[in-house]
Tab-separated table of C-alpha atoms and ligand atoms in Angstrom:
chain	number	residue	atom	x	y	z
A	7	MET	CA	-1.815	-7.612	-40.739
A	8	ILE	CA	-5.112	-8.831	-41.888
A	9	GLU	CA	-7.565	-10.229	-39.168
A	10	SER	CA	-8.037	-13.873	-39.237
A	11	ALA	CA	-11.023	-15.913	-38.420
A	12	ARG	CA	-9.206	-16.944	-35.261
A	13	ASP	CA	-8.634	-13.227	-34.344
A	14	ARG	CA	-12.293	-12.350	-34.772
A	15	ASP	CA	-13.234	-15.340	-32.352
A	16	ARG	CA	-10.840	-13.917	-29.810
A	17	ARG	CA	-12.400	-10.525	-30.154
A	18	ALA	CA	-15.819	-11.788	-29.784
A	19	LEU	CA	-14.649	-13.662	-26.519
A	20	GLY	CA	-13.217	-10.303	-25.344
A	21	ARG	CA	-9.615	-11.516	-25.484
A	22	MET	CA	-6.679	-9.531	-26.334
A	23	LEU	CA	-5.194	-9.607	-29.832
A	24	THR	CA	-1.412	-9.919	-30.582
A	25	ILE	CA	0.096	-7.908	-33.296
A	26	GLN	CA	3.482	-7.322	-34.856
A	27	VAL	CA	4.844	-4.105	-36.095
A	28	PRO	CA	7.123	-3.436	-39.004
A	29	GLY	CA	10.930	-3.669	-38.583
A	30	ASP	CA	12.434	-0.667	-37.170
A	31	LYS	CA	12.968	1.997	-39.692
A	32	SER	CA	16.017	3.750	-38.248
A	33	ILE	CA	17.846	0.451	-37.793
A	34	SER	CA	16.911	-0.784	-41.405
A	35	HIS	CA	18.425	2.251	-42.949
A	36	ARG	CA	21.742	1.796	-41.008
A	37	VAL	CA	21.919	-1.900	-41.689
A	38	LEU	CA	21.686	-1.279	-45.472
A	39	MET	CA	24.468	1.294	-45.244
A	40	LEU	CA	26.743	-0.577	-42.918
A	41	ALA	CA	26.583	-4.154	-43.889
A	42	PRO	CA	28.138	-3.737	-47.419
A	43	PHE	CA	31.408	-2.603	-45.569
A	44	ALA	CA	31.684	-5.749	-43.401
A	45	ALA	CA	34.380	-8.456	-44.354
A	46	GLY	CA	31.839	-11.111	-45.221
A	47	ALA	CA	28.116	-11.911	-45.390
A	48	SER	CA	25.579	-10.295	-42.923
A	49	ARG	CA	22.274	-12.177	-42.696
A	50	LEU	CA	19.221	-10.111	-41.987
A	51	SER	CA	15.477	-10.351	-41.721
A	52	GLY	CA	12.611	-8.053	-40.654
A	53	LEU	CA	13.879	-5.149	-42.497
A	54	SER	CA	11.391	-2.130	-42.904
A	55	GLN	CA	9.222	-2.575	-46.135
A	56	GLY	CA	8.331	1.159	-46.227
A	57	ALA	CA	9.309	3.552	-49.045
A	58	ASP	CA	11.826	5.311	-46.924
A	59	VAL	CA	13.997	2.265	-46.529
A	60	ALA	CA	13.224	1.270	-50.091
A	61	ALA	CA	14.858	4.690	-51.077
A	62	THR	CA	18.021	3.764	-48.974
A	63	ALA	CA	18.114	0.380	-50.730
A	64	ALA	CA	17.827	1.995	-54.176
A	65	ALA	CA	20.535	4.520	-53.333
A	66	MET	CA	22.909	1.699	-52.061
A	67	ARG	CA	22.324	-0.232	-55.246
A	68	ALA	CA	23.064	2.969	-57.367
A	69	LEU	CA	26.276	3.409	-55.451
A	70	GLY	CA	27.344	-0.209	-56.173
A	71	ALA	CA	27.205	-1.288	-52.443
A	72	LEU	CA	24.304	-3.621	-53.124
A	73	PRO	CA	23.654	-5.983	-56.216
A	74	PRO	CA	21.296	-4.411	-58.894
A	75	ASP	CA	18.445	-6.904	-58.054
A	76	TRP	CA	18.833	-6.707	-54.140
A	77	ASP	CA	15.526	-6.544	-52.456
A	78	PRO	CA	14.989	-6.156	-48.678
A	79	ARG	CA	11.970	-8.619	-48.267
A	80	GLY	CA	12.283	-11.784	-46.166
A	81	GLU	CA	15.543	-13.273	-45.054
A	82	VAL	CA	18.309	-11.629	-46.990
A	83	THR	CA	22.099	-11.437	-47.118
A	84	ILE	CA	24.418	-8.615	-47.706
A	85	ASP	CA	27.871	-9.342	-48.996
A	86	GLY	CA	30.991	-7.356	-48.371
A	87	PRO	CA	33.296	-5.548	-48.319
A	88	ARG	CA	32.171	-3.486	-51.385
A	89	GLU	CA	33.725	-0.104	-52.735
A	90	LEU	CA	31.321	2.662	-53.545
A	91	LYS	CA	31.109	3.852	-57.371
A	92	THR	CA	29.909	7.075	-58.718
A	93	PRO	CA	26.070	6.591	-59.596
A	94	ALA	CA	24.872	6.964	-63.044
A	95	GLY	CA	22.120	9.573	-62.240
A	96	VAL	CA	20.668	11.498	-59.344
A	97	ILE	CA	19.808	9.661	-56.097
A	98	ASP	CA	16.305	10.247	-55.175
A	99	CYS	CA	15.808	10.009	-51.442
A	100	GLY	CA	12.123	10.607	-51.696
A	101	ASN	CA	10.505	11.672	-48.552
A	102	SER	CA	13.313	10.207	-46.301
A	103	GLY	CA	15.472	12.692	-44.358
A	104	THR	CA	17.412	9.774	-42.817
A	105	THR	CA	18.447	8.402	-46.338
A	106	ALA	CA	19.431	11.885	-47.360
A	107	ARG	CA	21.567	12.880	-44.233
A	108	LEU	CA	23.176	9.446	-43.810
A	109	LEU	CA	24.158	9.179	-47.540
A	110	LEU	CA	25.843	12.915	-47.308
A	111	GLY	CA	28.176	11.189	-44.614
A	112	LEU	CA	28.782	7.961	-46.368
A	113	VAL	CA	29.525	9.724	-49.708
A	114	ALA	CA	31.646	12.397	-47.991
A	115	GLY	CA	34.190	9.852	-46.665
A	116	SER	CA	34.365	8.020	-49.941
A	117	SER	CA	36.048	8.806	-53.164
A	118	VAL	CA	33.044	9.185	-55.276
A	119	SER	CA	30.507	11.929	-55.960
A	120	ALA	CA	26.687	11.755	-56.010
A	121	THR	CA	23.871	14.204	-56.513
A	122	LEU	CA	20.990	13.664	-53.805
A	123	ASP	CA	17.574	15.009	-54.323
A	124	GLY	CA	14.116	14.272	-52.686
A	125	ASP	CA	10.420	15.199	-52.831
A	126	ALA	CA	8.980	18.590	-52.043
A	127	SER	CA	8.896	18.015	-48.382
A	128	LEU	CA	12.591	16.746	-48.244
A	129	ARG	CA	13.691	19.691	-50.396
A	130	SER	CA	12.363	22.020	-47.826
A	131	ARG	CA	14.249	20.502	-44.980
A	132	PRO	CA	17.707	21.739	-43.572
A	133	MET	CA	20.667	19.749	-44.863
A	134	SER	CA	23.552	22.191	-43.914
A	135	ARG	CA	23.659	20.752	-40.303
A	136	ALA	CA	24.893	17.497	-41.830
A	137	PHE	CA	27.058	18.696	-44.785
A	138	LYS	CA	28.852	21.729	-42.990
A	139	PRO	CA	31.020	19.492	-40.690
A	140	LEU	CA	31.744	17.160	-43.724
A	141	VAL	CA	32.912	20.153	-45.789
A	142	ALA	CA	35.059	21.285	-42.770
A	143	ALA	CA	36.665	17.843	-42.888
A	144	GLY	CA	37.555	18.108	-46.731
A	145	ALA	CA	34.508	16.861	-48.617
A	146	GLN	CA	32.983	19.282	-51.331
A	147	VAL	CA	29.323	20.152	-51.722
A	148	ARG	CA	27.641	22.064	-54.579
A	149	GLN	CA	24.328	23.426	-53.706
A	150	ARG	CA	22.091	22.907	-56.703
A	151	GLY	CA	18.849	24.160	-55.215
A	152	GLN	CA	17.971	26.606	-52.298
A	153	PRO	CA	20.864	27.302	-49.930
A	154	GLY	CA	21.430	24.486	-47.480
A	155	ARG	CA	18.597	22.359	-49.143
A	156	LEU	CA	18.557	19.542	-51.641
A	157	PRO	CA	19.384	18.976	-54.518
A	158	LEU	CA	22.996	18.718	-53.449
A	159	GLU	CA	26.091	17.280	-55.173
A	160	ILE	CA	28.483	15.824	-52.810
A	161	ARG	CA	32.162	14.864	-53.768
A	162	GLY	CA	33.977	12.620	-51.164
A	163	GLY	CA	37.277	13.569	-49.659
A	164	GLY	CA	38.235	9.993	-49.587
A	165	GLY	CA	41.606	9.088	-48.131
A	166	ALA	CA	42.107	13.022	-47.585
A	167	LEU	CA	39.254	13.599	-45.219
A	168	GLU	CA	40.352	15.045	-41.861
A	169	PRO	CA	39.475	13.391	-38.459
A	170	ILE	CA	36.192	14.809	-37.567
A	171	GLU	CA	35.370	16.706	-34.399
A	172	HIS	CA	31.814	18.432	-34.171
A	173	ALA	CA	29.472	19.774	-31.670
A	174	THR	CA	25.990	19.777	-33.026
A	175	GLY	CA	23.449	22.578	-31.999
A	176	VAL	CA	20.615	20.018	-31.806
A	177	ALA	CA	20.428	16.293	-30.669
A	178	SER	CA	20.056	14.735	-34.115
A	179	ALA	CA	20.801	11.072	-34.865
A	180	GLN	CA	20.733	11.863	-38.464
A	181	VAL	CA	23.755	14.338	-38.180
A	182	LYS	CA	25.522	12.151	-35.813
A	183	GLY	CA	25.028	9.144	-37.982
A	184	ALA	CA	26.187	11.080	-41.101
A	185	LEU	CA	29.474	11.992	-39.321
A	186	LEU	CA	29.971	8.433	-38.098
A	187	LEU	CA	29.429	6.918	-41.709
A	188	ALA	CA	31.940	9.595	-43.042
A	189	GLY	CA	34.487	8.426	-40.482
A	190	LEU	CA	33.708	4.855	-41.386
A	191	SER	CA	34.203	5.238	-45.086
A	192	ALA	CA	37.252	7.495	-44.864
A	193	ARG	CA	38.814	5.470	-42.127
A	194	VAL	CA	39.144	8.543	-39.847
A	195	PRO	CA	38.121	8.836	-36.109
A	196	VAL	CA	35.113	10.915	-35.289
A	197	THR	CA	33.941	12.870	-32.167
A	198	VAL	CA	30.448	14.253	-31.947
A	199	VAL	CA	29.146	16.276	-28.904
A	200	GLU	CA	25.394	16.602	-28.744
A	201	PRO	CA	23.278	18.846	-26.278
A	202	ALA	CA	21.488	15.571	-25.290
A	203	PRO	CA	21.874	11.858	-26.459
A	204	SER	CA	20.018	11.234	-29.725
A	205	ARG	CA	18.961	7.613	-30.721
A	206	ASP	CA	22.130	5.498	-30.901
A	207	HIS	CA	21.446	2.771	-33.303
A	208	THR	CA	24.448	3.607	-35.505
A	209	GLU	CA	26.713	3.265	-32.376
A	210	ARG	CA	25.245	-0.060	-31.353
A	211	LEU	CA	25.440	-1.530	-34.955
A	212	LEU	CA	29.160	-0.320	-35.182
A	213	ARG	CA	29.971	-2.122	-31.801
A	214	GLN	CA	28.328	-5.265	-33.162
A	215	MET	CA	30.735	-5.077	-36.151
A	216	GLY	CA	33.682	-4.867	-33.997
A	217	ALA	CA	34.379	-1.222	-33.805
A	218	SER	CA	35.250	0.790	-30.812
A	219	VAL	CA	32.622	3.524	-29.996
A	220	GLU	CA	32.744	5.300	-26.552
A	221	SER	CA	29.931	7.485	-25.352
A	222	GLY	CA	28.996	9.360	-22.187
A	223	ARG	CA	28.158	12.626	-20.763
A	224	THR	CA	30.805	15.249	-20.411
A	225	GLU	CA	30.569	19.122	-19.338
A	226	ALA	CA	30.407	20.022	-23.104
A	227	GLY	CA	27.413	17.683	-23.674
A	228	TYR	CA	26.961	14.039	-24.671
A	229	ARG	CA	29.994	12.793	-26.490
A	230	VAL	CA	30.462	9.940	-28.767
A	231	HIS	CA	33.874	8.874	-29.984
A	232	PHE	CA	34.483	6.278	-32.879
A	233	SER	CA	37.660	4.813	-34.061
A	234	PRO	CA	37.520	2.994	-37.305
A	235	PRO	CA	38.609	-0.529	-37.132
A	236	ALA	CA	41.011	-2.262	-39.587
A	237	GLU	CA	37.993	-4.531	-40.575
A	238	LEU	CA	34.430	-4.710	-39.891
A	239	VAL	CA	32.779	-8.131	-39.077
A	240	PRO	CA	29.532	-9.146	-40.596
A	241	PHE	CA	26.509	-9.618	-38.415
A	242	GLU	CA	23.245	-11.515	-37.944
A	243	LEU	CA	20.121	-9.422	-37.085
A	244	LYS	CA	16.420	-9.964	-36.921
A	245	VAL	CA	15.400	-6.053	-36.935
A	246	PRO	CA	13.252	-5.488	-33.839
A	247	GLY	CA	9.519	-4.203	-34.412
A	248	ASP	CA	9.659	-0.173	-34.679
A	249	PHE	CA	8.718	1.435	-31.404
A	250	SER	CA	7.498	4.436	-33.512
A	251	ALA	CA	4.991	2.133	-35.185
A	252	ALA	CA	3.924	0.453	-31.981
A	253	ALA	CA	3.238	3.780	-30.505
A	254	PHE	CA	0.047	4.295	-32.547
A	255	TRP	CA	-1.266	0.952	-31.284
A	256	LEU	CA	-0.296	1.915	-27.654
A	257	GLY	CA	-2.343	5.123	-28.124
A	258	LEU	CA	-5.341	3.197	-29.511
A	259	ALA	CA	-5.265	0.635	-26.694
A	260	VAL	CA	-5.036	3.204	-23.882
A	261	LEU	CA	-7.971	5.178	-25.420
A	262	GLY	CA	-10.115	2.031	-25.430
A	263	GLY	CA	-10.135	1.652	-29.103
A	264	ALA	CA	-8.624	-1.882	-29.241
A	265	GLY	CA	-11.307	-3.856	-27.116
A	266	PRO	CA	-9.651	-5.208	-23.930
A	267	GLY	CA	-6.276	-4.138	-25.060
A	268	LEU	CA	-3.317	-5.194	-27.245
A	269	ARG	CA	-0.134	-7.222	-26.907
A	270	ILE	CA	2.371	-6.058	-29.440
A	271	GLU	CA	5.264	-8.568	-29.960
A	272	SER	CA	9.135	-7.987	-30.265
A	273	VAL	CA	9.279	-4.500	-30.269
A	274	GLY	CA	12.783	-2.540	-29.947
A	275	MET	CA	13.063	-0.842	-26.489
A	276	ASN	CA	16.086	1.258	-26.978
A	277	PRO	CA	15.732	3.656	-23.987
A	278	LEU	CA	16.582	6.606	-26.331
A	279	ARG	CA	13.353	5.697	-28.394
A	280	THR	CA	10.684	4.830	-25.672
A	281	GLY	CA	9.992	8.147	-24.059
A	282	PHE	CA	6.318	8.066	-25.397
A	283	MET	CA	5.818	4.938	-23.155
A	284	ARG	CA	7.384	6.729	-20.173
A	285	ALA	CA	5.086	9.693	-20.842
A	286	LEU	CA	1.856	7.530	-21.184
A	287	GLU	CA	2.868	5.799	-17.911
A	288	VAL	CA	3.322	8.982	-15.956
A	289	MET	CA	-0.130	9.972	-17.316
A	290	GLY	CA	-1.597	6.722	-15.655
A	291	ALA	CA	-1.544	4.188	-18.668
A	292	ASP	CA	-1.812	0.624	-17.870
A	293	ILE	CA	1.139	-0.802	-19.808
A	294	GLU	CA	3.325	-3.920	-19.061
A	295	VAL	CA	6.650	-4.737	-20.658
A	296	GLU	CA	7.833	-8.361	-20.915
A	297	ASP	CA	11.534	-8.521	-21.622
A	298	ARG	CA	12.541	-10.596	-24.645
A	299	GLY	CA	16.369	-10.098	-24.402
A	300	GLU	CA	18.510	-8.422	-26.983
A	301	GLU	CA	18.967	-8.413	-30.789
A	302	ALA	CA	22.241	-7.479	-31.982
A	303	GLY	CA	22.716	-5.055	-29.053
A	304	GLU	CA	19.165	-3.725	-29.090
A	305	PRO	CA	16.732	-4.426	-26.296
A	306	VAL	CA	13.483	-6.118	-27.387
A	307	ALA	CA	10.107	-6.777	-25.436
A	308	ASP	CA	6.439	-7.441	-25.795
A	309	ILE	CA	4.207	-4.529	-24.663
A	310	VAL	CA	0.822	-5.047	-23.285
A	311	ALA	CA	-1.407	-1.928	-23.199
A	312	ARG	CA	-5.017	-1.708	-21.843
A	313	ARG	CA	-7.671	1.085	-21.677
A	314	SER	CA	-6.734	3.622	-19.087
A	315	ALA	CA	-7.921	6.875	-17.475
A	316	LEU	CA	-5.164	9.440	-18.152
A	317	THR	CA	-4.064	12.596	-16.431
A	318	GLY	CA	-2.303	15.621	-17.836
A	319	LEU	CA	1.495	16.253	-18.243
A	320	ASP	CA	4.076	19.028	-18.573
A	321	LEU	CA	6.460	17.129	-20.784
A	322	PRO	CA	9.956	17.590	-19.269
A	323	PRO	CA	11.834	19.200	-22.276
A	324	ASP	CA	14.884	16.764	-21.814
A	325	TRP	CA	12.493	13.866	-22.751
A	326	ILE	CA	11.820	15.387	-26.219
A	327	PRO	CA	14.747	13.659	-28.077
A	328	THR	CA	13.337	10.251	-26.800
A	329	LEU	CA	9.761	10.964	-28.172
A	330	LEU	CA	10.217	13.415	-30.865
A	331	ASP	CA	8.535	11.156	-33.503
A	332	GLU	CA	5.736	10.285	-31.201
A	333	ILE	CA	4.604	13.734	-30.394
A	334	PRO	CA	1.717	13.581	-32.998
A	335	ILE	CA	0.267	10.571	-31.342
A	336	LEU	CA	0.953	11.805	-27.862
A	337	ALA	CA	-0.887	15.081	-28.746
A	338	CYS	CA	-3.849	13.003	-30.194
A	339	VAL	CA	-4.067	10.717	-27.128
A	340	ALA	CA	-4.156	13.896	-24.743
A	341	ALA	CA	-6.661	15.566	-27.083
A	342	GLN	CA	-9.068	12.638	-26.579
A	343	ALA	CA	-8.457	11.477	-23.034
A	344	GLY	CA	-9.423	14.971	-21.715
A	345	CYS	CA	-5.896	15.761	-20.591
A	346	ARG	CA	-3.849	19.069	-20.388
A	347	LEU	CA	-0.480	18.412	-22.162
A	348	GLU	CA	2.194	21.098	-22.389
A	349	ILE	CA	5.082	20.486	-24.793
A	350	ARG	CA	8.000	22.953	-24.958
A	351	GLY	CA	11.598	22.611	-26.235
A	352	ALA	CA	10.460	20.775	-29.484
A	353	SER	CA	11.167	23.360	-32.273
A	354	GLU	CA	12.696	20.480	-34.080
A	355	LEU	CA	9.298	19.491	-34.803
A	356	ARG	CA	8.996	22.464	-37.409
A	357	VAL	CA	11.652	20.700	-39.652
A	358	LYS	CA	10.162	17.232	-39.873
A	359	GLU	CA	8.221	15.746	-42.723
A	360	SER	CA	5.802	18.655	-42.137
A	361	ASP	CA	5.888	21.487	-39.657
A	362	ARG	CA	4.516	19.199	-37.098
A	363	ILE	CA	3.694	21.988	-34.556
A	364	ALA	CA	1.717	23.984	-37.062
A	365	VAL	CA	0.001	21.028	-38.600
A	366	LEU	CA	-0.935	19.356	-35.223
A	367	SER	CA	-2.218	22.738	-34.070
A	368	ARG	CA	-4.286	23.406	-37.192
A	369	ASN	CA	-5.844	19.803	-37.367
A	370	LEU	CA	-6.632	19.665	-33.491
A	371	SER	CA	-8.495	23.144	-33.964
A	372	ARG	CA	-10.375	21.751	-36.811
A	373	LEU	CA	-11.658	18.889	-34.620
A	374	ARG	CA	-12.579	21.622	-32.063
A	375	VAL	CA	-9.866	20.743	-29.576
A	376	GLU	CA	-8.528	23.619	-27.658
A	377	VAL	CA	-4.906	23.961	-28.359
A	378	LYS	CA	-2.173	26.761	-28.294
A	379	GLU	CA	0.602	26.974	-30.565
A	380	LEU	CA	4.057	27.932	-29.192
A	381	ASP	CA	7.233	28.621	-31.022
A	382	ASP	CA	8.698	25.373	-29.861
A	383	GLY	CA	5.567	23.431	-28.809
A	384	LEU	CA	1.990	23.188	-27.927
A	385	ILE	CA	-0.525	23.298	-25.141
A	386	ILE	CA	-3.444	21.121	-25.568
A	387	GLU	CA	-6.560	21.156	-23.423
A	388	GLY	CA	-8.068	17.754	-24.206
A	389	SER	CA	-11.781	17.080	-24.361
A	390	THR	CA	-13.569	13.896	-23.778
A	391	GLY	CA	-16.342	14.620	-26.299
A	392	THR	CA	-16.774	13.340	-29.874
A	393	LEU	CA	-14.193	14.552	-32.464
A	394	SER	CA	-15.369	15.121	-36.042
A	395	GLY	CA	-13.818	16.818	-39.022
A	396	VAL	CA	-11.449	16.552	-41.958
A	397	VAL	CA	-7.548	16.235	-41.212
A	398	GLU	CA	-5.022	17.487	-43.582
A	399	ALA	CA	-2.078	15.239	-43.227
A	400	HIS	CA	0.213	17.520	-45.333
A	401	ALA	CA	1.885	14.193	-46.787
A	402	ASP	CA	3.251	13.431	-43.301
A	403	HIS	CA	2.802	9.766	-42.420
A	404	ARG	CA	2.899	10.177	-38.625
A	405	ILE	CA	0.200	13.057	-38.740
A	406	ALA	CA	-1.998	10.750	-40.752
A	407	MET	CA	-1.442	7.694	-38.485
A	408	ALA	CA	-1.887	9.645	-35.226
A	409	PHE	CA	-5.204	11.228	-36.425
A	410	ALA	CA	-6.245	7.826	-37.874
A	411	VAL	CA	-6.146	6.303	-34.335
A	412	LEU	CA	-8.703	8.977	-33.202
A	413	GLY	CA	-10.794	8.252	-36.181
A	414	ALA	CA	-10.916	4.560	-35.317
A	415	LEU	CA	-12.787	5.314	-31.985
A	416	PRO	CA	-16.386	4.453	-32.642
A	417	GLU	CA	-17.723	7.740	-31.413
A	418	ASN	CA	-15.673	9.870	-33.717
A	419	SER	CA	-16.057	10.819	-37.375
A	420	ILE	CA	-12.617	11.824	-38.778
A	421	GLU	CA	-11.613	11.789	-42.428
A	422	ILE	CA	-7.893	11.927	-43.381
A	423	ASP	CA	-7.241	13.728	-46.621
A	424	ASP	CA	-4.389	11.578	-47.700
A	425	ALA	CA	-4.233	7.902	-46.619
A	426	SER	CA	-1.376	6.850	-48.965
A	427	CYS	CA	1.398	8.808	-47.208
A	428	VAL	CA	1.642	6.133	-44.406
A	429	ASP	CA	3.511	3.928	-46.964
A	430	VAL	CA	6.871	5.764	-46.249
A	431	SER	CA	6.927	3.871	-42.885
A	432	TYR	CA	4.050	1.513	-42.584
A	433	PRO	CA	2.461	0.204	-45.743
A	434	ASP	CA	0.123	-2.278	-43.735
A	435	PHE	CA	-1.164	0.464	-41.394
A	436	TRP	CA	-4.610	0.592	-42.600
A	437	GLU	CA	-5.349	-3.250	-42.479
A	438	THR	CA	-3.812	-3.422	-39.077
A	439	LEU	CA	-6.044	-0.519	-37.892
A	440	ALA	CA	-9.171	-2.138	-39.265
A	441	ALA	CA	-8.124	-5.424	-37.453
A	442	VAL	CA	-7.326	-4.115	-34.206
A	443	SER	CA	-10.228	-1.643	-33.972
A	444	GLY	CA	-12.687	-4.135	-35.331
A	445	GLY	CA	-13.092	-2.873	-38.908
A	446	GLY	CA	-13.735	0.913	-38.616
A	447	GLY	CA	-11.191	3.527	-38.961
A	448	ALA	CA	-10.663	6.803	-40.806
A	449	GLY	CA	-9.322	7.057	-44.413
B	529	S3P	C1	16.028	9.527	-37.149
B	529	S3P	C2	16.350	10.597	-36.466
B	529	S3P	C3	15.308	11.514	-36.095
B	529	S3P	C4	13.976	11.020	-36.249
B	529	S3P	C5	13.768	10.452	-37.666
B	529	S3P	C6	14.652	9.143	-37.732
B	529	S3P	C7	17.021	8.499	-37.477
B	529	S3P	O1	15.647	12.663	-36.723
B	529	S3P	O2	12.925	12.128	-36.059
B	529	S3P	O3	12.407	9.952	-37.863
B	529	S3P	O4	16.705	7.363	-37.943
B	529	S3P	O5	18.211	8.848	-37.494
B	529	S3P	P1	16.738	13.875	-36.338
B	529	S3P	O6	17.942	12.982	-36.151
B	529	S3P	O7	16.802	14.916	-37.301
B	529	S3P	O8	16.257	14.215	-35.004
């Protein structure tokens, strides 16, 4: 988003800017993997334009589920139903764990085989949590790299795949999504039990397409049960704004780095995604939510955030799945706002795009913020002073963007070693940062 002359005038008058954020990345991946199986044309707009979703689009083209020239920009149509074909070469999932894990499921339930690979970060991330239950149901996996890591060759069980019943050790929407997609492509029922509910975008989309998906708490954990329908109906969807992208602007606004504040329009408000907002509110943030209804089963709202004085928080561990991707920005907000923030029960952060516990701890220390690294979290003693230093992003988009928010505060002087890694989820991030913060910004 580039600042217009009108925006500059509004800022000069001390008025609040209104911005939009990219389409939700998690929903965009799932739309590209589900719509080709509907009986008819799905009409879509607002898909994420980042490199992660581009990797999913390329994979679906290689698998014959999207036409060779299909592109996710603007208002687009996906025709179905389509059958998967064995791709000519290796599928490169880039930096995207969601692409890799969901594809493992989709291919496992089909009658084709594919080899999946990724960049150095993705090659280091655990894949066995997704493929082991698929192998137990009848798919075949050949490990072509380190055990349990990409590259992996997966051969679908097709019509012979068994119904899937699996209890996951961790709440993971990628693992749950992989199993649901395997059930969809093999037309077998799937039951997944998670220790806590992970984001439920796959379930919501499947329901939009006419499938029966039941979910609820049981003694064993949070249970999701899917029965494949005879036919999936196509859908229309304007993808809501990505809450995980909006989180950076909420953080900047409450820290006072966006003038009088910001209005962020049409943000997806799925309650399994908005834990960061809940945490900020408990810390004392001035945030208003204006309901904009639903978009294909997902709640959508405008959010207004203003500069606020914040207090500390012991993050309840059961909130972690609802704000896992937002811990970098939450840590940075606490560090700058002079708050004590205690995070426990978040060991999953160690296997994200980087080891986010270690990387947050190291970078906050470099900025001379007091921080203690725990096995499963962090304790941050925030300061209200000036922060300066060089931040190492470790090619992790959410680390770069979280520290860039601190770098945009006029009193700070922060350099990010790798600005381009934001492209995986938010190619316009730096332009928007310059616009909302009045031109400055780390980089
Ligand atoms: C995602 C699920 C989460 C999240 C990731 C996106 C998804 O990962 O951290 O950024 O779209 O399913 P896990 O499912 O591994 O927790």
